[in-house]
PDB file of C-alpha atoms in Angstrom:
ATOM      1  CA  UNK J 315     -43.932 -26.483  -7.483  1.00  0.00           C
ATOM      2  CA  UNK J 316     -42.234 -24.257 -10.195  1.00  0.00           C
ATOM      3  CA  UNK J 317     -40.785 -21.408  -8.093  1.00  0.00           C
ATOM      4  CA  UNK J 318     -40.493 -18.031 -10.254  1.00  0.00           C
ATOM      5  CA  UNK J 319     -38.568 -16.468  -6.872  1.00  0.00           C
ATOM      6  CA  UNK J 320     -36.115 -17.242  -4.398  1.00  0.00           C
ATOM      7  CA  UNK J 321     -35.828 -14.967  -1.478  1.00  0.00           C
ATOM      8  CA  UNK J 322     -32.265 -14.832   0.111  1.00  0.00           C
ATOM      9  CA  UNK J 323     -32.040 -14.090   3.958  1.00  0.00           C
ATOM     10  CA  UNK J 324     -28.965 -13.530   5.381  1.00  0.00           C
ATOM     11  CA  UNK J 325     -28.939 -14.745   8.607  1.00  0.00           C
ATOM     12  CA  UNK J 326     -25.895 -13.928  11.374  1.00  0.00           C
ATOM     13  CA  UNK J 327     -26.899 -14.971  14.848  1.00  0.00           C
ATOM     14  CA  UNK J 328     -30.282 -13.825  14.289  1.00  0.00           C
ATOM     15  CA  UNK J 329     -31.687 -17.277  17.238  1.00  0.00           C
ATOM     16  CA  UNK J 330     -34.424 -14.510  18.634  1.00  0.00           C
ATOM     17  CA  UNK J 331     -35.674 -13.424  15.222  1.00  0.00           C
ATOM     18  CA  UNK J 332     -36.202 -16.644  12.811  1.00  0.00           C
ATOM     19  CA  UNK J 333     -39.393 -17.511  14.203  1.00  0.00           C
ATOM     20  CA  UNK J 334     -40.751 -14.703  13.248  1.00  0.00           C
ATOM     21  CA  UNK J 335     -39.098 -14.939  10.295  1.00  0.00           C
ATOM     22  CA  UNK J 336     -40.690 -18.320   8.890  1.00  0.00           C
ATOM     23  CA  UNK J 337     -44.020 -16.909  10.114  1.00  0.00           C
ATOM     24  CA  UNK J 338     -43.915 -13.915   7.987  1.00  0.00           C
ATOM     25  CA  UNK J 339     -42.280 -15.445   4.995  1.00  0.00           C
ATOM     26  CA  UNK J 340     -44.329 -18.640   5.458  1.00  0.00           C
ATOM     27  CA  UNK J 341     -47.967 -15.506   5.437  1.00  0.00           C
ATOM     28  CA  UNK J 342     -46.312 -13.759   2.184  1.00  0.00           C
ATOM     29  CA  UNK J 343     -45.651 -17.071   0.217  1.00  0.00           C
ATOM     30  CA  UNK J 344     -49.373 -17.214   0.250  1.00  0.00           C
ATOM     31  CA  UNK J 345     -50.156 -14.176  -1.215  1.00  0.00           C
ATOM     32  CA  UNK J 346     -47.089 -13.672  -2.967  1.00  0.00           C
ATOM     33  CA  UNK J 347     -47.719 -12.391  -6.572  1.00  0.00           C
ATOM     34  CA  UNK J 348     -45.543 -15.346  -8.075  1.00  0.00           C
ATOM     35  CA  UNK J 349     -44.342 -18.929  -6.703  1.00  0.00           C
ATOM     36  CA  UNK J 350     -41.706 -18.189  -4.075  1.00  0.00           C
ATOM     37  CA  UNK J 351     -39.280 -20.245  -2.050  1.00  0.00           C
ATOM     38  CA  UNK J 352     -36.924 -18.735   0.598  1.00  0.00           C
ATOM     39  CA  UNK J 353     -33.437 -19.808   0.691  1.00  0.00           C
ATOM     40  CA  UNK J 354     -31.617 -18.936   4.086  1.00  0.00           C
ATOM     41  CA  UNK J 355     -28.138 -18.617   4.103  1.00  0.00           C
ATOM     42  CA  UNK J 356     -26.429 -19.007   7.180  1.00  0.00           C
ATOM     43  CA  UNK J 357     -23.112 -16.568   8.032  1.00  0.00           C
ATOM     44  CA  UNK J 358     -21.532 -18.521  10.749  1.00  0.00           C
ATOM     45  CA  UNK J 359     -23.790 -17.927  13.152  1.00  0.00           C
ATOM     46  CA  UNK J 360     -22.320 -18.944  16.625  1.00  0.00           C
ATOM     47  CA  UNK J 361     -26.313 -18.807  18.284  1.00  0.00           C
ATOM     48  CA  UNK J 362     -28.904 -21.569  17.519  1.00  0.00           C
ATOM     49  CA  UNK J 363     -29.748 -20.086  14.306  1.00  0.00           C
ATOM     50  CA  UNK J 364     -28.191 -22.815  12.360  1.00  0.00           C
ATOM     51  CA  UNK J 365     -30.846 -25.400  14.344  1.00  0.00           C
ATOM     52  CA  UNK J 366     -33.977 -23.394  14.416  1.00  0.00           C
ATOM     53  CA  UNK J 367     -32.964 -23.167  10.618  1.00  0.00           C
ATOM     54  CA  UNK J 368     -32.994 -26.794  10.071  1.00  0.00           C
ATOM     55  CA  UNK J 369     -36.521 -27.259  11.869  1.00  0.00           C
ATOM     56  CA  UNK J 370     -37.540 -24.363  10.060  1.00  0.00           C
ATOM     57  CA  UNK J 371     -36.786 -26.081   6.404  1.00  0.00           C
ATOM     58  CA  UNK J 372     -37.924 -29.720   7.517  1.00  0.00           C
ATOM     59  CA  UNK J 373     -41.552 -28.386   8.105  1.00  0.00           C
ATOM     60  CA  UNK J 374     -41.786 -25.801   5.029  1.00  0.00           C
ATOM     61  CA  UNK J 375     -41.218 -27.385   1.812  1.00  0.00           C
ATOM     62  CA  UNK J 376     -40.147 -23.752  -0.045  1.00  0.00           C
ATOM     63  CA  UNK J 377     -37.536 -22.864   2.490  1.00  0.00           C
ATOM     64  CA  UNK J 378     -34.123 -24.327   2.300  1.00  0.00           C
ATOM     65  CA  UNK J 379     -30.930 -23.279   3.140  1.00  0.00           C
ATOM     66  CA  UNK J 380     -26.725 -23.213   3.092  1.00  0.00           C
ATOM     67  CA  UNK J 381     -24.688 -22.851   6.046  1.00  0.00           C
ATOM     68  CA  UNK J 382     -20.943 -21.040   5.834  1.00  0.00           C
ATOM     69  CA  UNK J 383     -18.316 -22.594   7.763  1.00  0.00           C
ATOM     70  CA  UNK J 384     -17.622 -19.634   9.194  1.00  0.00           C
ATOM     71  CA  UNK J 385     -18.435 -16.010   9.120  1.00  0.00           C
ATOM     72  CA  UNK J 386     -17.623 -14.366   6.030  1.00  0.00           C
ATOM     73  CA  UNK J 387     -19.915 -10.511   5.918  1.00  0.00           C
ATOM     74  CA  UNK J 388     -22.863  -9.667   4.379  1.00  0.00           C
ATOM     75  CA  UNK J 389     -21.998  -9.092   0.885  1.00  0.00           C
ATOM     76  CA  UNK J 390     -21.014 -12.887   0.877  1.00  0.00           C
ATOM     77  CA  UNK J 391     -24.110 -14.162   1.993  1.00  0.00           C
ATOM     78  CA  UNK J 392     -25.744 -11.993  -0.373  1.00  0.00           C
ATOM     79  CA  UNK J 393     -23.360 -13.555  -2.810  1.00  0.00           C
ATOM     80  CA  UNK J 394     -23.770 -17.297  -2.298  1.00  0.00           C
ATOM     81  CA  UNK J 395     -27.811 -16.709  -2.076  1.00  0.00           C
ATOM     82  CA  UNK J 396     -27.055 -15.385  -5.711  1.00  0.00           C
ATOM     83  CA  UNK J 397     -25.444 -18.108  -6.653  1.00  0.00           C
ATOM     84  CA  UNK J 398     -27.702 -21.008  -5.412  1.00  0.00           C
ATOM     85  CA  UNK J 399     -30.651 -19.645  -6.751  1.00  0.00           C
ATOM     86  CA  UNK J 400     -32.455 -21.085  -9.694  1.00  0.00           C
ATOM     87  CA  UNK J 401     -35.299 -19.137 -10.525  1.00  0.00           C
ATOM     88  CA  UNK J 402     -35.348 -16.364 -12.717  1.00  0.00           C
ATOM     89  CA  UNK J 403     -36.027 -14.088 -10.183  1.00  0.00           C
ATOM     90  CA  UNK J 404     -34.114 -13.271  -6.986  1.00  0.00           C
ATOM     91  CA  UNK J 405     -34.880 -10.883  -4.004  1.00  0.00           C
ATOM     92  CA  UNK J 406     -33.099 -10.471  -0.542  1.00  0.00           C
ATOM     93  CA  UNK J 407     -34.603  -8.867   2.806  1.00  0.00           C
ATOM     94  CA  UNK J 408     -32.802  -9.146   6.360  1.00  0.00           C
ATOM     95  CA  UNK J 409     -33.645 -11.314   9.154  1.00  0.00           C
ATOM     96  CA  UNK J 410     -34.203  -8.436  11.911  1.00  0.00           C
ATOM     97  CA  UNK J 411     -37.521  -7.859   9.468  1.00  0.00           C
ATOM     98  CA  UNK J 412     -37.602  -4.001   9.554  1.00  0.00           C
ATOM     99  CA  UNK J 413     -38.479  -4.141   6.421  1.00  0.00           C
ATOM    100  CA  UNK J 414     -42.144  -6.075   5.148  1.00  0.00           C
ATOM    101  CA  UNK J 415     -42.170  -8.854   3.179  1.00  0.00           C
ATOM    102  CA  UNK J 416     -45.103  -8.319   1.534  1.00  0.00           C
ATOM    103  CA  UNK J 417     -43.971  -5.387   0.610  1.00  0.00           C
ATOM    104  CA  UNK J 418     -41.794  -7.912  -2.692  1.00  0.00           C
ATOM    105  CA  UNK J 419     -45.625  -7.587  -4.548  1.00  0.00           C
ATOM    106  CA  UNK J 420     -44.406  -3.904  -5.278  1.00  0.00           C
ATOM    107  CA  UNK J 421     -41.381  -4.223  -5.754  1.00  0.00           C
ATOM    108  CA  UNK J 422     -42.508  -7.373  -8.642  1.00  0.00           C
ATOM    109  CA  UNK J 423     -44.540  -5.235 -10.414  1.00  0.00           C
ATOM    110  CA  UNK J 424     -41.604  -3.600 -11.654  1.00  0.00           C
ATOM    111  CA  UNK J 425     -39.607  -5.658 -12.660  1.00  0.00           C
ATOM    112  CA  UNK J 426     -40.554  -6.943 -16.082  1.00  0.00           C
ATOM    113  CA  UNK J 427     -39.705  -3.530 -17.356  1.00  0.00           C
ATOM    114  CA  UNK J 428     -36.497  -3.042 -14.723  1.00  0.00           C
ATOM    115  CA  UNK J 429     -33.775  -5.731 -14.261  1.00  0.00           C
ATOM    116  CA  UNK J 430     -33.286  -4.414 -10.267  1.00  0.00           C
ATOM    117  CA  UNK J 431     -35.762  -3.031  -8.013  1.00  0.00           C
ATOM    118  CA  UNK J 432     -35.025  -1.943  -4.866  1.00  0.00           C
ATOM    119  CA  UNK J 433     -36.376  -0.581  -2.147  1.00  0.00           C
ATOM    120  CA  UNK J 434     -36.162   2.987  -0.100  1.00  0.00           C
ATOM    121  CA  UNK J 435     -37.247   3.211   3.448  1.00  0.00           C
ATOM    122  CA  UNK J 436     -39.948   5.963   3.604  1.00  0.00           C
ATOM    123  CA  UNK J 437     -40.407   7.548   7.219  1.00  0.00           C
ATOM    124  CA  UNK J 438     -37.205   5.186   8.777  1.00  0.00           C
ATOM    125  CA  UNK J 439     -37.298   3.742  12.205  1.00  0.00           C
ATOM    126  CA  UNK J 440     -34.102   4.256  13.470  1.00  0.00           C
ATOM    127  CA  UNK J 441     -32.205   6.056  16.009  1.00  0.00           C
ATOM    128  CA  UNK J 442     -30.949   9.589  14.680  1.00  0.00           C
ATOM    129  CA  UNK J 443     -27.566   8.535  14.233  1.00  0.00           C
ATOM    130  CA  UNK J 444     -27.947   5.562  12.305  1.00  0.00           C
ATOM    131  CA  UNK J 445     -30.472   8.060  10.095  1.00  0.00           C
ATOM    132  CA  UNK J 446     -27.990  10.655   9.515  1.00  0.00           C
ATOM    133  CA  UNK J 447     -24.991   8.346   8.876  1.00  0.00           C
ATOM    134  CA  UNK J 448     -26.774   6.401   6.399  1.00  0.00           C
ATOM    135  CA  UNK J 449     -27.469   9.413   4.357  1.00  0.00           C
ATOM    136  CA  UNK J 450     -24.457  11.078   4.424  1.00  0.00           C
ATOM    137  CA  UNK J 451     -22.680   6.972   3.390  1.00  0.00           C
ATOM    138  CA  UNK J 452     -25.670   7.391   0.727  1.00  0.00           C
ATOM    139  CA  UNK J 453     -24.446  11.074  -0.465  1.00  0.00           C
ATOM    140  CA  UNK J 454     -21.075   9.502  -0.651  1.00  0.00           C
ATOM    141  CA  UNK J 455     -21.330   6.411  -2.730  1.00  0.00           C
ATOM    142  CA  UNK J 456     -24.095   8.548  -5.014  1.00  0.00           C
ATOM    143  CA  UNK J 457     -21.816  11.370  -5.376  1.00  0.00           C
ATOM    144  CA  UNK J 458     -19.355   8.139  -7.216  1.00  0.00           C
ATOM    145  CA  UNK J 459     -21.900   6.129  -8.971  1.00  0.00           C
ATOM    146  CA  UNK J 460     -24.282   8.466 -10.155  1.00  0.00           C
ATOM    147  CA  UNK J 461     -26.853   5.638  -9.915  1.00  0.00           C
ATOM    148  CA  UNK J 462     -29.767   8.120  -8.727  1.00  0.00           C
ATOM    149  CA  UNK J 463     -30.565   5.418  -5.540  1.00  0.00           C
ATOM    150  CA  UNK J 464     -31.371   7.507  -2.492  1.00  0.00           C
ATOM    151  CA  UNK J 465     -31.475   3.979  -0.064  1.00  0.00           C
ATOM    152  CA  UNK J 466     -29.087   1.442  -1.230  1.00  0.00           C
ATOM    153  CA  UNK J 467     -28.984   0.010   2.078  1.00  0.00           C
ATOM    154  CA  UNK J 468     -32.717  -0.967   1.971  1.00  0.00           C
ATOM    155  CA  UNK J 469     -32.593  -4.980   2.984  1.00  0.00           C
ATOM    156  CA  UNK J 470     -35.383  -5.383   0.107  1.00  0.00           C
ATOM    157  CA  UNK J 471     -34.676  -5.820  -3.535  1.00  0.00           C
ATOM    158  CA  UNK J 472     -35.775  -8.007  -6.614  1.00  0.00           C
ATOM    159  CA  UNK J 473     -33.690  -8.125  -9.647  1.00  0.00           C
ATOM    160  CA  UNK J 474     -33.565 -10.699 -12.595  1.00  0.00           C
ATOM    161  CA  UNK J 475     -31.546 -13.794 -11.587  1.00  0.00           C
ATOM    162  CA  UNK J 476     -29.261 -13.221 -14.871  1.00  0.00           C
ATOM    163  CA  UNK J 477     -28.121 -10.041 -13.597  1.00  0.00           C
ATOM    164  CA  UNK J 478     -27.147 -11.276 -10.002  1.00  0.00           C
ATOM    165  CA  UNK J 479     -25.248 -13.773 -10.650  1.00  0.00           C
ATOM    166  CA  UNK J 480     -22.848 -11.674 -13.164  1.00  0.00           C
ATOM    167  CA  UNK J 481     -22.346  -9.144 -10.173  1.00  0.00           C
ATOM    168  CA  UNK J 482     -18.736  -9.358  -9.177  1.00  0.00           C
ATOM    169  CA  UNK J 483     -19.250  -9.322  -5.708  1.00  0.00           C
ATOM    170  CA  UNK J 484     -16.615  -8.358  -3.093  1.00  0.00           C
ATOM    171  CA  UNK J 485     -16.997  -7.522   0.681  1.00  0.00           C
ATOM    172  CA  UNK J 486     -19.037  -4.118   1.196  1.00  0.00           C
ATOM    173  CA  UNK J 487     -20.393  -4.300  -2.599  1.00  0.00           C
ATOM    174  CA  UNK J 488     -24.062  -5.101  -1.494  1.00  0.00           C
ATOM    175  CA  UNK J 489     -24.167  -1.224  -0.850  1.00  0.00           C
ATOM    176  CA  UNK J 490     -23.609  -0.833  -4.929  1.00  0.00           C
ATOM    177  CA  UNK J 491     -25.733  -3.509  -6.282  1.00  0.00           C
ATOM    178  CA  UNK J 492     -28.025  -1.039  -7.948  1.00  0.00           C
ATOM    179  CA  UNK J 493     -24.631   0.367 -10.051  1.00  0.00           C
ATOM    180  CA  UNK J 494     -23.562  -2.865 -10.809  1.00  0.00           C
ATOM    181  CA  UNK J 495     -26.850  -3.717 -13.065  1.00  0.00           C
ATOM    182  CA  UNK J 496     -26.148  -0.318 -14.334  1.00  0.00           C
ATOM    183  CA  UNK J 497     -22.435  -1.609 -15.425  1.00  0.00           C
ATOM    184  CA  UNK J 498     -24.415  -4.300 -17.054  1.00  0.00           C
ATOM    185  CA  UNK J 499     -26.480  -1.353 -19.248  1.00  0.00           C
ATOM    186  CA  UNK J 500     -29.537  -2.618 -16.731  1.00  0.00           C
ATOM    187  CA  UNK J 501     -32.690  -0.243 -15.931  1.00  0.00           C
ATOM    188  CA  UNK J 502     -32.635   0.352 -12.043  1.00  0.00           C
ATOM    189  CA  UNK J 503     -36.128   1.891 -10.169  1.00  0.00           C
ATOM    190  CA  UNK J 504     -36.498   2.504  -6.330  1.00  0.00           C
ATOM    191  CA  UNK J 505     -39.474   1.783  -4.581  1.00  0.00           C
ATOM    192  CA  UNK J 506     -40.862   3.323  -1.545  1.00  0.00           C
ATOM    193  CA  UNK J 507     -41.288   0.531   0.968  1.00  0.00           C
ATOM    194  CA  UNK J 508     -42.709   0.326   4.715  1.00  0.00           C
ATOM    195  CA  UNK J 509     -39.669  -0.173   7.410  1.00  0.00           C
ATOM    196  CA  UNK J 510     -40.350  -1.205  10.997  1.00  0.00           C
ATOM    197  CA  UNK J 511     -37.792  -0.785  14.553  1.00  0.00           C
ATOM    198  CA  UNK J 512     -35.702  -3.516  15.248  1.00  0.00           C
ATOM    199  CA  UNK J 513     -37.984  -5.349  18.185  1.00  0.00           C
ATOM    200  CA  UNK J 514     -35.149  -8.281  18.924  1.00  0.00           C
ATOM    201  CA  UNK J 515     -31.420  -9.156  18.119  1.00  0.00           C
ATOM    202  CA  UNK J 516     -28.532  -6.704  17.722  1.00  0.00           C
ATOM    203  CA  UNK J 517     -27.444  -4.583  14.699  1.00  0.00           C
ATOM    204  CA  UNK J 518     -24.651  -5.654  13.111  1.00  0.00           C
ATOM    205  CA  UNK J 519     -23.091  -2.488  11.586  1.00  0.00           C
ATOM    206  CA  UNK J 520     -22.218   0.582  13.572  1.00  0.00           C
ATOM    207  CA  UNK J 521     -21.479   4.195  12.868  1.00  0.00           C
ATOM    208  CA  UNK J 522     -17.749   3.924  11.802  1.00  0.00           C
ATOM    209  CA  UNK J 523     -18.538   1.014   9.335  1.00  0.00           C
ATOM    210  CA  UNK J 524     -21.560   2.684   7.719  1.00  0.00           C
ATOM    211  CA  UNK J 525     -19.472   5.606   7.333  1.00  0.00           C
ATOM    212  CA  UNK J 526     -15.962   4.331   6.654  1.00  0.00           C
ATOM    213  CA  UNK J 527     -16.964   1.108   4.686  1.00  0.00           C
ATOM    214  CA  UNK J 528     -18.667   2.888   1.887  1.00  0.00           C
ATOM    215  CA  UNK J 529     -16.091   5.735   1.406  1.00  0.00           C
ATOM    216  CA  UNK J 530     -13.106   3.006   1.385  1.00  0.00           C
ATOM    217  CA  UNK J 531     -15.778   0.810  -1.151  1.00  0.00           C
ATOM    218  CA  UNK J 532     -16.690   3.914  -3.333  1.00  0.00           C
ATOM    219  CA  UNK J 533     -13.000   3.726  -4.724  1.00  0.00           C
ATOM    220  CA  UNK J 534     -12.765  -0.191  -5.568  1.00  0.00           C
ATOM    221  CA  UNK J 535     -16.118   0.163  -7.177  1.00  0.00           C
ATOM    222  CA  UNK J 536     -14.500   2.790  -9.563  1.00  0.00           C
ATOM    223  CA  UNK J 537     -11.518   0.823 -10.378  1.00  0.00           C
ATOM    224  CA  UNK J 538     -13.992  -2.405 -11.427  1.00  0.00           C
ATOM    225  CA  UNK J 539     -15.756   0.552 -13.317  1.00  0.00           C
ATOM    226  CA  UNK J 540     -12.334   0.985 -15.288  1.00  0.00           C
ATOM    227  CA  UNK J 541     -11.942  -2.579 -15.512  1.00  0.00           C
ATOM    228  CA  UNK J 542     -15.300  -3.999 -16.135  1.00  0.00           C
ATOM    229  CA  UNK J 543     -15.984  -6.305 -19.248  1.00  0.00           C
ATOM    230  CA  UNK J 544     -19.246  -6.232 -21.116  1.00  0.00           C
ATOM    231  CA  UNK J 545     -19.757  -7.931 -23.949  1.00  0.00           C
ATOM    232  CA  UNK J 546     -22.914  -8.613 -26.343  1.00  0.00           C
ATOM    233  CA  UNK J 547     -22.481 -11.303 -28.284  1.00  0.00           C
ATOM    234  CA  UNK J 548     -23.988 -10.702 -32.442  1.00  0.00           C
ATOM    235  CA  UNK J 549     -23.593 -14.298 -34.183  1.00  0.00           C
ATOM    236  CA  UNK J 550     -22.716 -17.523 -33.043  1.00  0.00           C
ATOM    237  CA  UNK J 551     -22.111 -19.939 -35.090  1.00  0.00           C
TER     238      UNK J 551
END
């Protein structure tokens, strides 16, 4: 099958969620407004995840996956899913599935006009804390990009394959991937999405890193700003 896009999943010892997680991807790939594959990519997991990923792929022809050698964040998973995609479309969404996959189809009907659009969690399921921290991290990193997102955090976004894989990525940059297109003079829309508790596995981020990490990540995204290099190219010959 042509696929038109590849959904990443980060996946960091996530053994009590993946079944779920090929059931759900396995329903939306069905309905799914274009041809979609799902690529896992495996963060070191020290659990069974990397073996219940492996059965997973041998009986579903659209998923695949890479495993790291070792744990390496987030923001690199995101970053390797990036770069082993090859269709011209390319979405993420997180393995504790608190946000709904088929959820994508709005998100796609976007983006022929938009180069990223992302998610924000309407009516959150989370504890207070984890609420309040993630909009005053949110206040923060707006108050330095100016990008207009009120959820960057949302574990659901689609954005044109092109785009993704000229994102500079370093660790704690998936909270700015909206202002990176924007570096790239790309059109950015949110999206208001569904989002679900956690019902199994642990978080992976606590208070001090959802508060901490994006203040300390607000300043190296300005100095790429300063240093940034965009181009358009008007003859070749």
């Amino acid at each position: 099958m042509d696929y038109k896009f590849t959904i990443v999943v980060p996946v960091y010892n996530e053994e009590d969620n993946l079944e779920r997680v090929e059931s759900e991807l396995l329903e939306y790939s069905k309905k799914a407004s274009v041809a979609t594959c799902i690529l896992f990519v495996n963060d070191g997991s020290k659990d069974k995840s990397q073996e219940l990923i492996e059965a997973i792929c041998n009986r579903n022809p659209n998923f695949n996956y890479i495993s790291f050698k070792e744990n390496r964040g987030l923001s690199s998973a995101i970053k390797a899913g990036f770069d082993y995609t090859e269709t011209e479309l390319v979405g993420y969404i997180d393995s504790d599935l608190q946000t709904a996959p088929e959820d994508f189809n709005l998100l796609l009907e976007h983006i022929g006009e938009y180069d990223l659009v992302t998610g924000v969690r309407a009516n959150r399921k989370d504890s207070f804390v984890k609420n309040m921290s993630s909009k005053i991290a949110n206040g923060i990193r707006r108050a330095f990009t100016h990008d207009g997102m009120d959820d960057t955090g949302c574990p659901l976004k689609v954005i044109k394959t092109t785009y993704a894989k000229r994102i500079p990525m370093f660790k704690g940059l998936h909270r700015f991937l909206p202002a990176m297109i924007l570096l790239q003079n790309g059109k950015i829309i949110q999206i208001p999405v569904q989002h679900f508790p956690r019902i199994a596995g642990e978080a992976k981020f606590g208070l001090w890193n959802r508060l901490l990490g994006p203040l300390s990540d607000c300043f190296a995204y300005l100095w790429m700003k300063r240093k940034y290099i965009n181009y358009d190219v008007n003859k070749k010959g």
